[in-house]
CSV table of N, CA, C and O in Angstrom, one decimal:
chain,number,residue,atom,x,y,z
A,172,MET,N,-2.6,-20.5,2.0
A,172,MET,CA,-1.1,-19.4,1.1
A,172,MET,C,-1.6,-18.5,0.8
A,172,MET,O,-2.8,-17.8,0.0
A,173,ASP,N,-0.8,-17.2,1.5
A,173,ASP,CA,-0.7,-15.7,0.9
A,173,ASP,C,-0.4,-15.2,-0.3
A,173,ASP,O,0.3,-16.2,-1.3
A,174,LYS,N,-0.9,-14.4,-1.7
A,174,LYS,CA,-0.9,-14.3,-2.9
A,174,LYS,C,0.4,-13.6,-2.9
A,174,LYS,O,0.9,-13.7,-4.1
A,175,ILE,N,0.5,-12.6,-1.9
A,175,ILE,CA,1.6,-11.8,-2.2
A,175,ILE,C,3.0,-12.3,-1.2
A,175,ILE,O,3.1,-12.9,-0.3
A,176,THR,N,4.5,-12.3,-1.8
A,176,THR,CA,6.0,-12.1,-0.9
A,176,THR,C,5.7,-11.1,0.2
A,176,THR,O,5.4,-10.4,0.1
A,177,LYS,N,6.6,-11.4,1.3
A,177,LYS,CA,7.2,-10.5,2.0
A,177,LYS,C,7.4,-9.8,1.1
A,177,LYS,O,7.5,-8.5,2.3
A,178,ALA,N,8.1,-9.5,0.7
A,178,ALA,CA,9.1,-7.9,0.0
A,178,ALA,C,7.6,-7.3,-0.4
A,178,ALA,O,8.1,-6.4,-0.3
A,179,GLU,N,7.0,-7.9,-1.2
A,179,GLU,CA,5.7,-7.4,-1.7
A,179,GLU,C,4.7,-6.7,-0.3
A,179,GLU,O,4.6,-5.4,-0.9
A,180,ARG,N,4.7,-7.4,0.2
A,180,ARG,CA,3.9,-6.9,1.5
A,180,ARG,C,4.7,-5.5,2.3
A,180,ARG,O,3.7,-4.8,2.7
A,181,GLN,N,5.7,-5.2,1.6
A,181,GLN,CA,6.2,-4.2,2.4
A,181,GLN,C,5.9,-2.8,1.7
A,181,GLN,O,5.4,-1.9,2.3
A,182,TYR,N,5.6,-3.4,0.5
A,182,TYR,CA,5.7,-1.8,-0.3
A,182,TYR,C,3.8,-1.3,-0.3
A,182,TYR,O,2.7,-0.3,-0.2
A,183,TRP,N,2.7,-2.5,-0.1
A,183,TRP,CA,1.7,-2.7,0.6
A,183,TRP,C,1.1,-1.5,1.5
A,183,TRP,O,1.0,-0.9,1.7
A,184,ILE,N,2.8,-2.1,3.1
A,184,ILE,CA,2.6,-1.2,3.5
A,184,ILE,C,2.8,0.2,3.3
A,184,ILE,O,2.2,1.0,4.2
A,185,GLY,N,3.6,-0.1,2.8
A,185,GLY,CA,4.1,1.7,2.5
A,185,GLY,C,2.8,2.5,2.1
A,185,GLY,O,2.3,3.2,2.7
A,186,PHE,N,1.9,2.2,1.4
A,186,PHE,CA,1.2,2.7,0.4
A,186,PHE,C,-0.2,3.1,1.7
A,186,PHE,O,-0.5,4.1,1.4
A,187,SER,N,-0.1,1.7,2.2
A,187,SER,CA,-1.2,2.1,3.4
A,187,SER,C,-1.1,3.3,4.2
A,187,SER,O,-1.6,3.5,5.1
A,188,VAL,N,0.2,3.1,4.7
A,188,VAL,CA,0.1,4.6,5.7
A,188,VAL,C,0.8,6.0,5.2
A,188,VAL,O,0.7,6.8,5.9
A,189,PHE,N,0.9,5.6,3.7
A,189,PHE,CA,0.6,7.0,2.9
A,189,PHE,C,-0.4,7.6,2.9
A,189,PHE,O,-1.8,7.1,2.5
A,190,PRO,N,-1.1,8.6,3.5
A,190,PRO,CA,-2.7,9.0,3.6
A,190,PRO,C,-3.3,9.1,2.8
A,190,PRO,O,-4.2,9.3,1.9
A,191,GLN,N,-3.0,9.7,1.6
A,191,GLN,CA,-3.1,9.9,-0.1
A,191,GLN,C,-4.0,9.3,-0.7
A,191,GLN,O,-3.9,9.7,-1.6
A,192,ILE,N,-3.3,8.1,-0.5
A,192,ILE,CA,-3.2,6.9,-1.4
A,192,ILE,C,-4.3,5.7,-0.5
A,192,ILE,O,-3.6,5.6,0.2
A,193,GLY,N,-5.2,6.2,-1.3
A,193,GLY,CA,-6.4,5.0,-0.1
A,193,GLY,C,-6.4,3.5,-1.2
A,193,GLY,O,-6.1,3.6,-2.2
A,194,PRO,N,-7.6,3.0,-0.6
A,194,PRO,CA,-7.5,1.5,-1.5
A,194,PRO,C,-7.8,2.0,-3.5
A,194,PRO,O,-7.7,1.0,-4.4
A,195,VAL,N,-8.7,3.0,-3.5
A,195,VAL,CA,-9.2,2.8,-5.0
A,195,VAL,C,-8.1,3.0,-5.5
A,195,VAL,O,-7.6,2.7,-7.0
A,196,ARG,N,-7.6,4.2,-5.1
A,196,ARG,CA,-5.9,4.8,-5.8
A,196,ARG,C,-5.1,3.8,-5.5
A,196,ARG,O,-4.2,3.4,-6.8
A,197,PHE,N,-4.6,2.6,-5.0
A,197,PHE,CA,-4.0,1.5,-4.5
A,197,PHE,C,-4.5,0.3,-5.4
A,197,PHE,O,-3.9,0.0,-6.1
A,198,ALA,N,-5.4,0.0,-6.0
A,198,ALA,CA,-6.1,-0.9,-6.6
A,198,ALA,C,-5.6,-0.3,-8.2
A,198,ALA,O,-5.5,-1.3,-9.0
A,199,HIS,N,-5.9,1.4,-8.5
A,199,HIS,CA,-5.6,1.7,-9.7
A,199,HIS,C,-4.2,1.3,-10.2
A,199,HIS,O,-3.6,1.2,-11.0
A,200,LEU,N,-2.9,1.6,-9.1
A,200,LEU,CA,-1.3,1.4,-9.2
A,200,LEU,C,-1.4,-0.3,-9.8
A,200,LEU,O,-0.5,-0.4,-10.0
A,201,LEU,N,-2.0,-0.8,-8.6
A,201,LEU,CA,-1.6,-2.1,-8.8
A,201,LEU,C,-2.1,-2.8,-10.4
A,201,LEU,O,-1.1,-3.2,-11.1
A,202,LYS,N,-3.2,-2.2,-10.6
A,202,LYS,CA,-4.0,-2.3,-12.2
A,202,LYS,C,-2.5,-2.1,-13.2
A,202,LYS,O,-2.7,-2.4,-14.1
A,203,ASN,N,-2.0,-0.8,-13.1
A,203,ASN,CA,-1.3,-0.1,-13.6
A,203,ASN,C,0.1,-0.9,-14.1
A,203,ASN,O,0.6,-0.5,-14.9
A,204,PHE,N,0.5,-0.9,-12.7
A,204,PHE,CA,1.8,-1.3,-12.6
A,204,PHE,C,2.5,-2.7,-12.6
A,204,PHE,O,3.0,-3.6,-12.4
A,205,GLY,N,1.5,-3.4,-11.8
A,205,GLY,CA,1.6,-5.3,-11.6
A,205,GLY,C,1.4,-5.7,-10.2
A,205,GLY,O,1.2,-6.5,-10.1
A,206,SER,N,2.2,-4.4,-10.0
A,206,SER,CA,2.7,-5.1,-8.4
A,206,SER,C,2.9,-4.1,-7.2
A,206,SER,O,3.0,-2.3,-7.9
A,207,ALA,N,2.9,-3.6,-6.0
A,207,ALA,CA,2.9,-2.5,-5.3
A,207,ALA,C,4.1,-2.2,-5.6
A,207,ALA,O,4.9,-1.0,-5.5
A,208,LYS,N,5.2,-2.9,-5.8
A,208,LYS,CA,6.7,-3.0,-5.7
A,208,LYS,C,7.2,-1.8,-6.7
A,208,LYS,O,7.9,-1.1,-6.7
A,209,GLU,N,6.2,-2.0,-8.1
A,209,GLU,CA,6.8,-1.5,-8.9
A,209,GLU,C,5.9,-0.3,-9.2
A,209,GLU,O,6.6,0.9,-9.9
A,210,ALA,N,4.7,-0.1,-8.9
A,210,ALA,CA,4.0,1.1,-8.2
A,210,ALA,C,5.2,2.2,-7.7
A,210,ALA,O,5.3,3.1,-7.8
A,211,TRP,N,5.6,1.2,-6.5
A,211,TRP,CA,6.2,2.5,-5.7
A,211,TRP,C,7.6,3.1,-6.6
A,211,TRP,O,8.0,4.0,-6.1
A,212,GLY,N,7.9,2.3,-7.1
A,212,GLY,CA,9.1,2.6,-8.0
A,212,GLY,C,8.9,3.7,-9.5
A,212,GLY,O,9.6,3.9,-10.0
A,213,ALA,N,7.6,3.9,-9.2
A,213,ALA,CA,7.4,4.2,-10.8
A,213,ALA,C,7.4,5.8,-10.6
A,213,ALA,O,7.6,6.8,-9.6
A,214,SER,N,7.6,6.5,-11.8
A,214,SER,CA,8.3,7.6,-11.5
A,214,SER,C,7.3,8.8,-11.3
A,214,SER,O,6.4,8.0,-11.6
A,215,GLY,N,7.2,10.2,-10.9
A,215,GLY,CA,6.5,11.0,-11.0
A,215,GLY,C,5.9,11.5,-12.1
A,215,GLY,O,4.7,11.3,-12.1
A,216,ARG,N,6.3,11.3,-13.1
A,216,ARG,CA,6.0,11.6,-14.3
A,216,ARG,C,5.0,10.1,-15.2
A,216,ARG,O,3.3,10.7,-15.4
A,217,GLU,N,5.2,8.9,-14.6
A,217,GLU,CA,4.4,7.9,-14.6
A,217,GLU,C,3.0,8.2,-13.9
A,217,GLU,O,1.9,7.7,-14.1
A,218,LEU,N,3.2,8.5,-12.6
A,218,LEU,CA,1.9,9.2,-11.8
A,218,LEU,C,1.4,10.2,-12.5
A,218,LEU,O,0.0,9.9,-12.0
A,219,LEU,N,2.2,11.1,-12.7
A,219,LEU,CA,1.3,12.2,-13.3
A,219,LEU,C,0.3,11.8,-14.3
A,219,LEU,O,-0.6,12.4,-15.1
A,220,LYS,N,1.1,11.0,-14.9
A,220,LYS,CA,0.0,10.2,-16.8
A,220,LYS,C,-1.4,9.8,-16.1
A,220,LYS,O,-2.2,9.5,-16.8
A,221,LEU,N,-1.0,8.8,-14.9
A,221,LEU,CA,-2.1,8.1,-14.5
A,221,LEU,C,-3.4,9.3,-13.7
A,221,LEU,O,-4.4,8.4,-13.2
A,222,GLY,N,-2.7,10.7,-13.8
A,222,GLY,CA,-4.2,11.4,-13.7
A,222,GLY,C,-4.1,11.7,-12.0
A,222,GLY,O,-4.4,12.5,-11.3
A,223,PHE,N,-2.5,11.5,-11.3
A,223,PHE,CA,-2.5,11.7,-10.0
A,223,PHE,C,-1.9,13.6,-10.2
A,223,PHE,O,-1.5,13.8,-11.3
A,224,SER,N,-2.4,14.0,-9.0
A,224,SER,CA,-2.2,15.9,-9.2
A,224,SER,C,-0.4,16.1,-8.5
A,224,SER,O,-0.4,14.9,-8.3
A,225,GLU,N,0.0,17.0,-9.4
A,225,GLU,CA,1.3,17.3,-9.0
A,225,GLU,C,1.6,17.4,-7.2
A,225,GLU,O,2.8,16.8,-6.9
A,226,LYS,N,0.6,17.6,-6.9
A,226,LYS,CA,0.9,17.4,-5.2
A,226,LYS,C,1.2,16.5,-4.9
A,226,LYS,O,1.5,16.2,-3.7
A,227,LEU,N,-0.2,15.6,-5.2
A,227,LEU,CA,0.0,14.4,-4.5
A,227,LEU,C,1.5,13.4,-5.0
A,227,LEU,O,1.8,12.6,-4.0
A,228,VAL,N,2.0,13.8,-6.0
A,228,VAL,CA,2.8,13.2,-6.6
A,228,VAL,C,4.1,13.5,-5.7
A,228,VAL,O,5.1,12.7,-5.3
A,229,THR,N,4.2,15.0,-5.8
A,229,THR,CA,5.6,15.6,-4.7
A,229,THR,C,5.5,14.8,-3.3
A,229,THR,O,6.1,14.7,-3.0
A,230,ASP,N,4.3,14.7,-2.7
A,230,ASP,CA,3.8,14.6,-1.3
A,230,ASP,C,4.5,13.0,-1.1
A,230,ASP,O,4.7,12.5,0.1
A,231,PHE,N,4.2,12.0,-2.4
A,231,PHE,CA,4.1,11.0,-2.3
A,231,PHE,C,5.6,10.6,-2.6
A,231,PHE,O,6.8,10.1,-2.0
A,232,GLU,N,6.5,11.4,-3.2
A,232,GLU,CA,7.8,11.4,-3.3
A,232,GLU,C,8.5,11.6,-2.0
A,232,GLU,O,9.7,11.2,-2.0
A,233,ARG,N,8.4,12.7,-1.6
A,233,ARG,CA,8.6,13.0,-0.1
A,233,ARG,C,8.5,12.0,0.9
A,233,ARG,O,9.6,11.6,1.8
A,234,PHE,N,7.9,11.4,1.1
A,234,PHE,CA,7.1,10.6,1.6
A,234,PHE,C,8.1,8.8,1.5
A,234,PHE,O,8.4,8.5,2.5
A,235,LYS,N,8.3,8.8,0.2
A,235,LYS,CA,8.9,7.3,0.4
A,235,LYS,C,10.7,7.9,0.7
A,235,LYS,O,10.7,6.9,0.9
A,236,LYS,N,11.0,8.9,0.4
A,236,LYS,CA,12.7,9.2,0.8
A,236,LYS,C,12.4,9.3,2.5
A,236,LYS,O,13.4,8.5,3.0
A,237,GLU,N,11.6,9.4,3.3
A,237,GLU,CA,11.3,9.9,4.8
A,237,GLU,C,11.1,8.0,5.3
A,237,GLU,O,11.1,8.0,6.3
A,238,PHE,N,10.2,7.5,4.6
A,238,PHE,CA,9.7,6.5,5.0
A,238,PHE,C,10.4,5.3,5.2
A,238,PHE,O,11.1,4.5,4.5
A,239,ASP,N,10.8,4.5,6.7
A,239,ASP,CA,11.3,3.7,6.7
A,239,ASP,C,11.0,2.5,7.3
A,239,ASP,O,9.9,2.4,8.6
A,240,TYR,N,10.0,1.6,6.5
A,240,TYR,CA,9.9,0.4,6.5
A,240,TYR,C,10.2,-0.2,7.5
A,240,TYR,O,9.5,-1.2,8.5
A,241,ASP,N,11.4,-0.2,7.8
A,241,ASP,CA,12.3,-1.4,9.2
A,241,ASP,C,11.8,-1.2,10.6
A,241,ASP,O,11.4,-1.7,11.4
A,242,SER,N,11.5,0.2,10.6
A,242,SER,CA,11.3,1.2,12.0
A,242,SER,C,10.1,0.8,12.1
A,242,SER,O,9.6,0.4,13.3
A,243,TYR,N,9.4,1.4,11.1
A,243,TYR,CA,7.5,0.9,11.0
A,243,TYR,C,7.3,-0.4,11.7
A,243,TYR,O,6.4,-0.6,12.5
A,244,LEU,N,8.0,-1.2,10.7
A,244,LEU,CA,7.9,-2.5,11.3
A,244,LEU,C,7.9,-3.1,12.7
A,244,LEU,O,7.1,-3.5,13.0
A,245,LEU,N,9.0,-2.4,12.8
A,245,LEU,CA,9.6,-3.1,14.6
A,245,LEU,C,8.8,-1.8,15.2
A,245,LEU,O,8.4,-3.1,16.4
A,246,ARG,N,8.4,-1.0,15.1
A,246,ARG,CA,7.2,-0.8,15.8
A,246,ARG,C,5.7,-0.9,16.0
A,246,ARG,O,5.2,-1.4,16.9
A,247,MET,N,5.8,-1.7,14.7
A,247,MET,CA,4.5,-2.6,14.9
A,247,MET,C,4.1,-3.8,15.8
A,247,MET,O,3.5,-4.1,16.3
A,248,GLU,N,6.1,-4.9,15.5
A,248,GLU,CA,5.7,-5.8,16.4
A,248,GLU,C,5.7,-5.6,18.0
A,248,GLU,O,5.1,-6.1,18.7
A,249,LYS,N,6.7,-4.2,17.7
A,249,LYS,CA,6.8,-4.1,19.4
A,249,LYS,C,5.2,-3.9,20.1
A,249,LYS,O,4.8,-4.2,21.4
A,250,SER,N,4.3,-3.2,19.5
A,250,SER,CA,2.7,-3.0,20.1
A,250,SER,C,1.9,-4.2,19.4
A,250,SER,O,0.7,-4.0,19.6
A,251,GLY,N,2.8,-5.3,19.1
A,251,GLY,CA,1.8,-6.8,19.0
A,251,GLY,C,0.6,-6.3,17.9
A,251,GLY,O,-0.2,-7.0,17.5
A,252,ILE,N,1.1,-5.3,16.8
A,252,ILE,CA,0.4,-5.3,15.5
A,252,ILE,C,0.5,-5.9,14.1
A,252,ILE,O,2.0,-6.4,14.0
A,253,THR,N,-0.7,-6.8,14.0
A,253,THR,CA,0.1,-7.7,12.8
A,253,THR,C,-0.7,-7.0,11.1
A,253,THR,O,-2.1,-6.6,11.5
A,254,ALA,N,-0.2,-6.9,9.8
A,254,ALA,CA,-0.8,-6.2,8.8
A,254,ALA,C,-1.0,-7.4,8.4
A,254,ALA,O,-0.3,-8.4,7.6
A,255,ILE,N,-2.3,-7.7,7.6
A,255,ILE,CA,-2.9,-8.5,6.5
A,255,ILE,C,-3.6,-7.7,5.2
A,255,ILE,O,-4.0,-6.6,5.9
A,256,THR,N,-3.1,-8.3,4.3
A,256,THR,CA,-3.6,-7.4,3.3
A,256,THR,C,-4.7,-8.3,2.5
A,256,THR,O,-5.5,-9.2,3.1
A,257,SER,N,-5.7,-7.3,1.6
A,257,SER,CA,-7.0,-8.2,1.5
A,257,SER,C,-6.5,-9.8,0.5
A,257,SER,O,-6.9,-9.7,-0.3
A,258,GLU,N,-5.1,-9.9,0.3
A,258,GLU,CA,-4.5,-11.3,-0.7
A,258,GLU,C,-4.3,-11.9,0.2
A,258,GLU,O,-3.8,-13.6,-0.4
A,259,ASP,N,-3.8,-11.8,1.5
A,259,ASP,CA,-3.7,-12.7,2.5
A,259,ASP,C,-5.3,-14.0,2.5
A,259,ASP,O,-6.1,-13.9,2.7
A,260,SER,N,-5.0,-15.4,2.9
A,260,SER,CA,-5.7,-16.2,3.4
A,260,SER,C,-6.4,-16.1,4.8
A,260,SER,O,-7.7,-16.2,4.6
A,261,SER,N,-5.6,-15.7,5.3
A,261,SER,CA,-6.1,-15.2,7.1
A,261,SER,C,-7.0,-14.1,6.7
A,261,SER,O,-7.6,-13.2,7.5
A,262,TYR,N,-7.5,-12.7,5.3
A,262,TYR,CA,-7.8,-12.1,5.4
A,262,TYR,C,-9.4,-12.3,5.7
A,262,TYR,O,-10.1,-12.9,5.0
A,263,PRO,N,-10.5,-11.6,7.0
A,263,PRO,CA,-11.3,-12.0,7.1
A,263,PRO,C,-12.8,-12.2,5.5
A,263,PRO,O,-12.3,-10.7,5.1
A,264,GLU,N,-13.2,-12.9,5.6
A,264,GLU,CA,-13.8,-13.2,4.3
A,264,GLU,C,-15.4,-11.8,4.3
A,264,GLU,O,-15.8,-11.1,3.3
A,265,LEU,N,-16.0,-11.6,5.7
A,265,LEU,CA,-16.5,-10.3,5.6
A,265,LEU,C,-15.6,-8.6,5.4
A,265,LEU,O,-16.5,-8.0,4.4
A,266,LEU,N,-15.1,-8.5,6.0
A,266,LEU,CA,-14.0,-7.5,5.2
A,266,LEU,C,-13.9,-7.6,3.4
A,266,LEU,O,-14.3,-6.4,3.1
A,267,LYS,N,-13.5,-8.6,3.3
A,267,LYS,CA,-13.6,-8.8,1.7
A,267,LYS,C,-14.6,-8.2,0.7
A,267,LYS,O,-14.4,-7.6,0.0
A,268,LYS,N,-15.5,-8.7,1.4
A,268,LYS,CA,-16.9,-8.2,0.9
A,268,LYS,C,-17.3,-6.9,0.8
A,268,LYS,O,-18.0,-6.1,0.5
A,269,ILE,N,-17.2,-6.1,1.6
A,269,ILE,CA,-17.1,-4.8,1.8
A,269,ILE,C,-16.1,-4.3,1.2
A,269,ILE,O,-16.2,-2.9,0.2
A,270,ASP,N,-15.0,-4.3,1.1
A,270,ASP,CA,-13.6,-4.5,0.4
A,270,ASP,C,-13.7,-4.5,-1.3
A,270,ASP,O,-14.1,-3.2,-1.9
A,271,ASP,N,-14.9,-4.7,-1.4
A,271,ASP,CA,-15.5,-5.2,-3.2
A,271,ASP,C,-16.5,-4.4,-3.3
A,271,ASP,O,-16.4,-3.8,-4.4
A,272,LEU,N,-16.7,-3.6,-2.4
A,272,LEU,CA,-18.1,-2.5,-2.9
A,272,LEU,C,-16.9,-1.2,-2.6
A,272,LEU,O,-17.2,-0.8,-3.9
A,273,THR,N,-16.0,-1.2,-2.5
A,273,THR,CA,-15.2,-0.2,-3.0
A,273,THR,C,-14.0,0.0,-3.8
A,273,THR,O,-12.9,0.9,-4.6
A,274,GLU,N,-13.9,-1.8,-4.5
A,274,GLU,CA,-13.0,-2.1,-5.5
A,274,GLU,C,-11.9,-1.6,-5.6
A,274,GLU,O,-11.1,-1.3,-6.1
A,275,GLY,N,-11.8,-2.0,-4.1
A,275,GLY,CA,-9.8,-1.4,-3.4
A,275,GLY,C,-9.3,-2.6,-2.6
A,275,GLY,O,-10.0,-3.2,-2.7
A,276,SER,N,-7.8,-2.6,-3.1
A,276,SER,CA,-7.0,-3.1,-2.1
A,276,SER,C,-6.6,-3.1,-0.8
A,276,SER,O,-6.3,-1.6,-1.2
A,277,VAL,N,-6.5,-3.7,0.2
A,277,VAL,CA,-6.1,-2.9,1.4
A,277,VAL,C,-5.3,-3.6,2.3
A,277,VAL,O,-5.1,-4.8,1.9
A,278,VAL,N,-4.8,-3.2,3.1
A,278,VAL,CA,-4.0,-3.5,4.5
A,278,VAL,C,-4.7,-3.2,5.2
A,278,VAL,O,-5.3,-2.0,5.8
A,279,ARG,N,-5.0,-4.3,6.7
A,279,ARG,CA,-5.9,-4.2,7.6
A,279,ARG,C,-4.7,-4.5,8.8
A,279,ARG,O,-3.8,-5.3,8.3
A,280,PHE,N,-5.2,-3.4,10.1
A,280,PHE,CA,-3.7,-4.1,10.8
A,280,PHE,C,-4.6,-4.2,11.8
A,280,PHE,O,-5.4,-3.5,12.7
A,281,PHE,N,-4.2,-5.3,12.9
A,281,PHE,CA,-4.6,-6.1,14.1
A,281,PHE,C,-3.8,-5.9,14.9
A,281,PHE,O,-2.7,-6.8,14.5
A,282,SER,N,-4.3,-5.8,16.2
A,282,SER,CA,-3.4,-6.2,17.3
A,282,SER,C,-4.4,-7.8,18.1
A,282,SER,O,-5.3,-7.7,18.1
């Protein structure tokens, strides 16, 4: 059984697509906001308080406005790509050990 909902998964995928937020920053966001959805909805001011640069916050705000999850998911499906998160029961155990070294939560894409 997976630990995150389908709705929460969309925010995990959104963060994974944004190049300036990797596993460690994402884990930091999850720790501070409790969920990817809440982190996605955080204000620029909240992100700045967490130590993110103004450039990162500006870039992320722009990305959120432009990112179309439904289109992205459709392209993934057409390409036979599946996203699984480090919270999914199907996530490979060996990858969990690697991810533990970075202390990050991640999304991996498989075809």
